[in-house]
mmCIF file of C-alpha atoms in Angstrom:
data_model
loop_
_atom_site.group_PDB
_atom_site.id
_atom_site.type_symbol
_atom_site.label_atom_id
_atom_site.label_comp_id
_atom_site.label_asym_id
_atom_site.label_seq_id
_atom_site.Cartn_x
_atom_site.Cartn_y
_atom_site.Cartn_z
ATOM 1 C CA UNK A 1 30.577 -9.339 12.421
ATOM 2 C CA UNK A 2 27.570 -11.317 14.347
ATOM 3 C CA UNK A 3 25.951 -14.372 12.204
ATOM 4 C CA UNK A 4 22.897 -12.695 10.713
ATOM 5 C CA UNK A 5 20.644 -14.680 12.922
ATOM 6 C CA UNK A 6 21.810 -12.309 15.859
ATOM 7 C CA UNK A 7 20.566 -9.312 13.981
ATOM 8 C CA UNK A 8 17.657 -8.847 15.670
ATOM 9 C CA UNK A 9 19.039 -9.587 18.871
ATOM 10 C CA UNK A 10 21.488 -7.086 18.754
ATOM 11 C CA UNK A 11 20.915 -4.660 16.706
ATOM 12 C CA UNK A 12 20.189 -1.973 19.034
ATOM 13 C CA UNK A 13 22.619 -3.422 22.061
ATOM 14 C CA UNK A 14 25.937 -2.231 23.047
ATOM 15 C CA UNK A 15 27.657 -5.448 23.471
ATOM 16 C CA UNK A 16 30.116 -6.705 20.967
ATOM 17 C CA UNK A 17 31.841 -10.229 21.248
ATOM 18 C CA UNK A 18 34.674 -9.032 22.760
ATOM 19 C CA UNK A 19 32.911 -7.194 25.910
ATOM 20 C CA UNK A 20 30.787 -10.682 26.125
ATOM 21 C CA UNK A 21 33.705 -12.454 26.354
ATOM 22 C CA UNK A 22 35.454 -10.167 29.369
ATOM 23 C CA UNK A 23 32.435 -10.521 31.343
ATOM 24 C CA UNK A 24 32.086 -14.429 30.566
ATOM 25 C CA UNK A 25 35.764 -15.053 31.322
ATOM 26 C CA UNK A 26 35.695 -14.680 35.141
ATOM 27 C CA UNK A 27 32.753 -16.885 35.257
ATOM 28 C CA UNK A 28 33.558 -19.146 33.331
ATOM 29 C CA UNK A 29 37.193 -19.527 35.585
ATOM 30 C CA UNK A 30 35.309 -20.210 38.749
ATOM 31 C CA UNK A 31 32.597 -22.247 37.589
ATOM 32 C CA UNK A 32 35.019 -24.788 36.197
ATOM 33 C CA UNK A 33 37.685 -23.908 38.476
ATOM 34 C CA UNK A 34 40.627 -23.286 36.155
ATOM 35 C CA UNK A 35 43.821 -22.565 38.191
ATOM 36 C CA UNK A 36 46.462 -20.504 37.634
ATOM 37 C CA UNK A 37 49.643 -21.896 38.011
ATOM 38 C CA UNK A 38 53.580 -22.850 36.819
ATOM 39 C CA UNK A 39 53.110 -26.548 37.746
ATOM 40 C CA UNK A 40 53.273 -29.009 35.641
ATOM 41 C CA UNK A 41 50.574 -31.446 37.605
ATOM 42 C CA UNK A 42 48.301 -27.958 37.293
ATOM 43 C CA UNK A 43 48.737 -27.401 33.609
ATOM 44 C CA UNK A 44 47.975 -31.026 33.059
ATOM 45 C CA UNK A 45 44.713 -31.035 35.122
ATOM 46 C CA UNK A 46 43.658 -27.745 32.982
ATOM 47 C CA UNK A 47 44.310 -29.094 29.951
ATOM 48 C CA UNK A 48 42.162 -32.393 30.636
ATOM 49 C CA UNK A 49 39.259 -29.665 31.723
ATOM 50 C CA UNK A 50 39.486 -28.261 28.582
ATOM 51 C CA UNK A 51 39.060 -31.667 26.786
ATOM 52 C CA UNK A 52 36.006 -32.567 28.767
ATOM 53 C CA UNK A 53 34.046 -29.258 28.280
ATOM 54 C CA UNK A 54 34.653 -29.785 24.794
ATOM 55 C CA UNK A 55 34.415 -33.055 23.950
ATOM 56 C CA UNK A 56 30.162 -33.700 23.207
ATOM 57 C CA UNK A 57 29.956 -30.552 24.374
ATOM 58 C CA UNK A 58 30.528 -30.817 27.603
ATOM 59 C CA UNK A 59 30.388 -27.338 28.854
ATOM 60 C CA UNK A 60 26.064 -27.690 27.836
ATOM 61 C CA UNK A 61 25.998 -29.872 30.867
ATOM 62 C CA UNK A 62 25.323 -28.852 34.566
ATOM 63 C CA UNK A 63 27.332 -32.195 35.628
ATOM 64 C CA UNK A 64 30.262 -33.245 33.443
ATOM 65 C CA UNK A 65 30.142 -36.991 35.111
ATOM 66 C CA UNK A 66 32.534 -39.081 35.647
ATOM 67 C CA UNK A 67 34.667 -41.664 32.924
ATOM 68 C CA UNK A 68 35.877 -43.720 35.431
ATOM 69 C CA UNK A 69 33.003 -44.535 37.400
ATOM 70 C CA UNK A 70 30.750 -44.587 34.033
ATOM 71 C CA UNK A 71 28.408 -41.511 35.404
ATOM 72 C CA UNK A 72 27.425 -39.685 32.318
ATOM 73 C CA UNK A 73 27.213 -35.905 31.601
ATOM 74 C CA UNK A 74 23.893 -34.749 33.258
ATOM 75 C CA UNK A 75 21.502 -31.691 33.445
ATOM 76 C CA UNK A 76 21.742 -31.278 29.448
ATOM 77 C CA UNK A 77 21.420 -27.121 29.272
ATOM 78 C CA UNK A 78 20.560 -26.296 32.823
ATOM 79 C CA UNK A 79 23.995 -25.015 33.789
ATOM 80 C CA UNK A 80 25.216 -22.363 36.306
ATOM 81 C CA UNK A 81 27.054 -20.964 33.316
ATOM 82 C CA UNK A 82 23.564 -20.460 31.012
ATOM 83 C CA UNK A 83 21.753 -18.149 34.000
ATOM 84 C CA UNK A 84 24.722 -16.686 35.382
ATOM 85 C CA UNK A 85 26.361 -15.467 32.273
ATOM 86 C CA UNK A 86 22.548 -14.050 30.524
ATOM 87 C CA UNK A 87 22.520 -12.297 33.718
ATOM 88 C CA UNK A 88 25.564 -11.153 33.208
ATOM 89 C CA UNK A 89 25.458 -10.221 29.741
ATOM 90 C CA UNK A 90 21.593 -9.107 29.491
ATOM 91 C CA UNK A 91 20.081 -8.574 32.619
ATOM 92 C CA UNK A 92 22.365 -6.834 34.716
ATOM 93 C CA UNK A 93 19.604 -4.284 35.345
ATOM 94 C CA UNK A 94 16.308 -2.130 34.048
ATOM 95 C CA UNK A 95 18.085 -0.540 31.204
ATOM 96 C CA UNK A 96 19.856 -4.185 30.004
ATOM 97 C CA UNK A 97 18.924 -5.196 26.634
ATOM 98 C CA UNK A 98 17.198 -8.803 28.523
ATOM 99 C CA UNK A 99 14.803 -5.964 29.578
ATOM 100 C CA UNK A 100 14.631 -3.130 27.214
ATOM 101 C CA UNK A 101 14.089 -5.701 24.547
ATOM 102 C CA UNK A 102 11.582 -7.861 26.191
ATOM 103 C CA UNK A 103 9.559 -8.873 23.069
ATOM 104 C CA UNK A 104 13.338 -10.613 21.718
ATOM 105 C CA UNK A 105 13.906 -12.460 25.092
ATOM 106 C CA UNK A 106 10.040 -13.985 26.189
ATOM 107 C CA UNK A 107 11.085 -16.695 26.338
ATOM 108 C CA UNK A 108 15.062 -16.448 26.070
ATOM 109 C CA UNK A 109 16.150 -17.159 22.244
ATOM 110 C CA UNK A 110 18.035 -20.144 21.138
ATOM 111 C CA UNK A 111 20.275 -17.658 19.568
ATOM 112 C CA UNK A 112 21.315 -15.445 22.502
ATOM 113 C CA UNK A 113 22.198 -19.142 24.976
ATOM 114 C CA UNK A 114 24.088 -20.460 21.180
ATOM 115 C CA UNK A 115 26.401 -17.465 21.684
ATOM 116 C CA UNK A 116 26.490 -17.356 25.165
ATOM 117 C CA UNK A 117 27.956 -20.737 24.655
ATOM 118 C CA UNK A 118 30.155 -20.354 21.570
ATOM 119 C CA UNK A 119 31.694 -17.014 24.360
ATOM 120 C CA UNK A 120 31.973 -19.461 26.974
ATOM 121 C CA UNK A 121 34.306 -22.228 24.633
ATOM 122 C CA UNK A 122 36.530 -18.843 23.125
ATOM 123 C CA UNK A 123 37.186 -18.440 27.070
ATOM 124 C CA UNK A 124 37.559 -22.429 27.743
ATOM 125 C CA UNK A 125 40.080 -22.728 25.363
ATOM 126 C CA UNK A 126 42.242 -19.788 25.943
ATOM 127 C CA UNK A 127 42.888 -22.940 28.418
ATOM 128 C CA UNK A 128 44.055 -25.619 26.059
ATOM 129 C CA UNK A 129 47.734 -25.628 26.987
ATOM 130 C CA UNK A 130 47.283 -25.408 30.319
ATOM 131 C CA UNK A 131 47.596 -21.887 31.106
ATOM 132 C CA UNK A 132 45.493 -18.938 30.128
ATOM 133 C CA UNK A 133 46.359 -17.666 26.707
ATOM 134 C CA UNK A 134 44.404 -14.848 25.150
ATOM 135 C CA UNK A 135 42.402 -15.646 22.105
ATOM 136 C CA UNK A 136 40.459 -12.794 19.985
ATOM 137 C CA UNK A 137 37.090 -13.646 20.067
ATOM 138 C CA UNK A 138 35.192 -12.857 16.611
ATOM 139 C CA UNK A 139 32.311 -13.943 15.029
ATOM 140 C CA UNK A 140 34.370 -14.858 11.686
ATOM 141 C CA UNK A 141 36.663 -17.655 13.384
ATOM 142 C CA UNK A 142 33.889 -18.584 15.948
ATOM 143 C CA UNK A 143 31.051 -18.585 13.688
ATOM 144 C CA UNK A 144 31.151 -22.782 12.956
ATOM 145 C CA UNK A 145 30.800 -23.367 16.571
ATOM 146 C CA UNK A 146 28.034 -21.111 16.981
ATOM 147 C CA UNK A 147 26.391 -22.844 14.433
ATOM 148 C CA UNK A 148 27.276 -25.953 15.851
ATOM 149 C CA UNK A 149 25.786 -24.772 19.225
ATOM 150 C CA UNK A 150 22.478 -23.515 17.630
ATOM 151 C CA UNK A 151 21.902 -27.155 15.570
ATOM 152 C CA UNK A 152 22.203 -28.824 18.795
ATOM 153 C CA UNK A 153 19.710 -26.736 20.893
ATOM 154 C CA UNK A 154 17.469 -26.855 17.588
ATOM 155 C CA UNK A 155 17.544 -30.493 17.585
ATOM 156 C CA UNK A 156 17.144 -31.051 21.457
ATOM 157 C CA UNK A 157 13.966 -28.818 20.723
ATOM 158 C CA UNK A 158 12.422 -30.877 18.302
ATOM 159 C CA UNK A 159 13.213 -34.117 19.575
ATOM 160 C CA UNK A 160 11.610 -32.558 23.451
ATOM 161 C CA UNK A 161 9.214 -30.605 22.120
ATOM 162 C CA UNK A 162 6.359 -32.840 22.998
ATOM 163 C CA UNK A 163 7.661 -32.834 26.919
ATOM 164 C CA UNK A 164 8.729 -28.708 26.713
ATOM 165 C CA UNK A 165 12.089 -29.269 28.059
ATOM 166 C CA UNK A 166 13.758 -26.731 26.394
ATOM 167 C CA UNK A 167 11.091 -24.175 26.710
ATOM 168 C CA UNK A 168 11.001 -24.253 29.978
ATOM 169 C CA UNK A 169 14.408 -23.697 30.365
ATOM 170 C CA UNK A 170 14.331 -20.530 28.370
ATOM 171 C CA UNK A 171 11.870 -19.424 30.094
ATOM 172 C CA UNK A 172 12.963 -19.961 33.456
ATOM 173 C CA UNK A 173 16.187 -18.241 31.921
ATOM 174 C CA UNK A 174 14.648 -15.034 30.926
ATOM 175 C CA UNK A 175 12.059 -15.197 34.243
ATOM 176 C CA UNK A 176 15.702 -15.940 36.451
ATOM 177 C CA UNK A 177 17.388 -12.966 34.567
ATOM 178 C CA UNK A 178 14.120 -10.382 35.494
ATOM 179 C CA UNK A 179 14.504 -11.134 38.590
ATOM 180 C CA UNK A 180 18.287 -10.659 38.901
ATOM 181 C CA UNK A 181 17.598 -7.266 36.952
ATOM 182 C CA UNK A 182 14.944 -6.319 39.528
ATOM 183 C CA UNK A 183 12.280 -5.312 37.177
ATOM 184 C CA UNK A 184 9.114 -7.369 37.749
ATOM 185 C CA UNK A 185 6.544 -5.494 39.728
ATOM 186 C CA UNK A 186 5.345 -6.988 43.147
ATOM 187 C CA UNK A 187 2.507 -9.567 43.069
ATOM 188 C CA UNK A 188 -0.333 -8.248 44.859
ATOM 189 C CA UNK A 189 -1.582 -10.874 47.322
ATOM 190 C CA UNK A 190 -4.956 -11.929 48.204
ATOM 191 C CA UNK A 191 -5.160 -9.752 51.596
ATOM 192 C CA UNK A 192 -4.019 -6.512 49.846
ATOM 193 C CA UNK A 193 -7.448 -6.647 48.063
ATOM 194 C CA UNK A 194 -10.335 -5.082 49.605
ATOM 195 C CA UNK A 195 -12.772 -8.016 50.957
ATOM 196 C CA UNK A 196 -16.618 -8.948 50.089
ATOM 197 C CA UNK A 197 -17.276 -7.769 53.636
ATOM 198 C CA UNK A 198 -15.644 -5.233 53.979
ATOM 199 C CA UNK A 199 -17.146 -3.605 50.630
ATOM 200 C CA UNK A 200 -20.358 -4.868 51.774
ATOM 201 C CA UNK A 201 -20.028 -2.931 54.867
ATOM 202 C CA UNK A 202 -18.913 0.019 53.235
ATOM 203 C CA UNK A 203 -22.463 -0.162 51.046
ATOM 204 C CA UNK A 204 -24.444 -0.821 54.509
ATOM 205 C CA UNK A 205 -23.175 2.332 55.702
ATOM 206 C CA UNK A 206 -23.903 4.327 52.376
ATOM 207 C CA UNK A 207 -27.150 3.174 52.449
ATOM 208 C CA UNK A 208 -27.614 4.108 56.213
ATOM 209 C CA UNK A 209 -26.898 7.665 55.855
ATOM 210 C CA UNK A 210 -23.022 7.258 55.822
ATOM 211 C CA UNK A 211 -22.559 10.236 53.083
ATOM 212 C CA UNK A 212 -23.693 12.782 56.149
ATOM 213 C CA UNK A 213 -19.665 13.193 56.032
ATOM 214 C CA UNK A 214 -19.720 14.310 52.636
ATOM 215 C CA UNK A 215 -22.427 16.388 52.348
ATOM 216 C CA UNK A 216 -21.093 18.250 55.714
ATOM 217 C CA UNK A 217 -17.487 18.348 53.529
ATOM 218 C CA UNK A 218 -19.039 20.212 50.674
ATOM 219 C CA UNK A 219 -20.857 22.614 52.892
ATOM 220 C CA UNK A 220 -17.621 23.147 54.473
ATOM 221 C CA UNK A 221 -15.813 23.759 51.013
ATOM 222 C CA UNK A 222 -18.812 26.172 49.884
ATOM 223 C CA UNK A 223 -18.856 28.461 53.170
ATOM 224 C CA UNK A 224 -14.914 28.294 53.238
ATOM 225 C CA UNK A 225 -15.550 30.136 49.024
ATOM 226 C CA UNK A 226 -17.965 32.497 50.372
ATOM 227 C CA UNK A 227 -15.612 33.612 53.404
ATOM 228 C CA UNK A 228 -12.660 34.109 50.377
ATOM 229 C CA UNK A 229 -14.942 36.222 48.130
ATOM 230 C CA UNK A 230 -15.851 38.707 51.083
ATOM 231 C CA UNK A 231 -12.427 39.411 51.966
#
């Protein structure tokens, strides 16, 4: 069962752990570029991936760095792997529950990018020895590092809040995933309005005798009713 704090969330949605997980998989494979393979040099190189996404959690950052150079872990929470997988999982089109739902996901909820991330770690370590291993994806046995997930984007909130770093992000999430689902109308530009001028012309020629037109419509439409009744 979901962690009660999804309840709203998904309530009314089809997707269950498992079907997040199958979509997240795939992505999750090429983004970090996991390779399938009998080698030994291979397996190694996965397995030290696997370490690295989890270690400080690693898979919340766009850039993982690099140890030996001293680079550290950058673009906290602003991964491929956060916009591509809600638009996988939520906004795949109108009827998605990113849409149908909109009151849930303006802005995106800390809840929804927690599991998204908890998904993401089931699929990273199905990777831990090297090659792929299924592991059952539940919300029993992956409920501590959902919670885990959730405390840290709670506390990166409140210790940003003042700059909105984390707000902005969800919001560029959910405005991202809209997009990808095609739902937001089209902006009507400035030169698809009618202009000052060209109302006031359209008032000039009112005021000049420009209902003639009219007038000569409706006597039109009243001897066109006369002709029908004498038929």
């Amino acid at each position: 069962m979901l962690p009660n704090v999804l309840f709203e969330i998904t309530r009314c949605t089809s997707h269950l752990t498992s079907e997040m997980k199958a979509k997240l998989r795939p992505l999750v494979e090429s983004i970090y570029r996991f390779d399938c393979s009998t080698r030994e040099s291979v397996k190694a190189k996965n397995h030290q991936l696997v370490c690295d996404l989890k270690d400080k959690f690693g898979l919340c950052y766009r850039d993982l760095g690099d140890r030996k150079s001293k680079t550290p872990c950058s673009g906290l929470f602003r991964t491929r792997l956060s916009q591509k997988g809600a638009n996988l999982i939520w906004y795949q089109n109108k009827r998605d529950e990113g849409i149908m739902f909109d009151k849930y996901f303006s802005p995106f909820p800390i809840p929804a990018l927690a599991l998204l991330h908890t998904a993401a770690e089931c699929c990273i370590d199905e990777w831990a020895d090297g090659k792929r291993t299924n592991i059952s994806f539940s919300g029993g046995e992956y409920k501590e590092v959902y919670d885990k997930h959730v405390a840290n984007l709670r506390k990166f909130d409140v210790r940003t809040k003042e700059h909105g770093i984390l707000d902005a992000i969800l919001k560029e999430i959910n405005d991202t995933g809209r997009k990808h689902a095609k739902v937001d109308s089209i902006k009507v530009v400035h030169g698809d309005y009618l202009s000052d001028h060209e109302i006031e012309h359209a008032v000039q020629e009112y005021m000049q005798g420009g209902n003639d037109r009219y007038e000569s419509d409706a006597v039109e439409e009243s001897d066109s009713d006369n002709e029908g009744e004498h038929e």
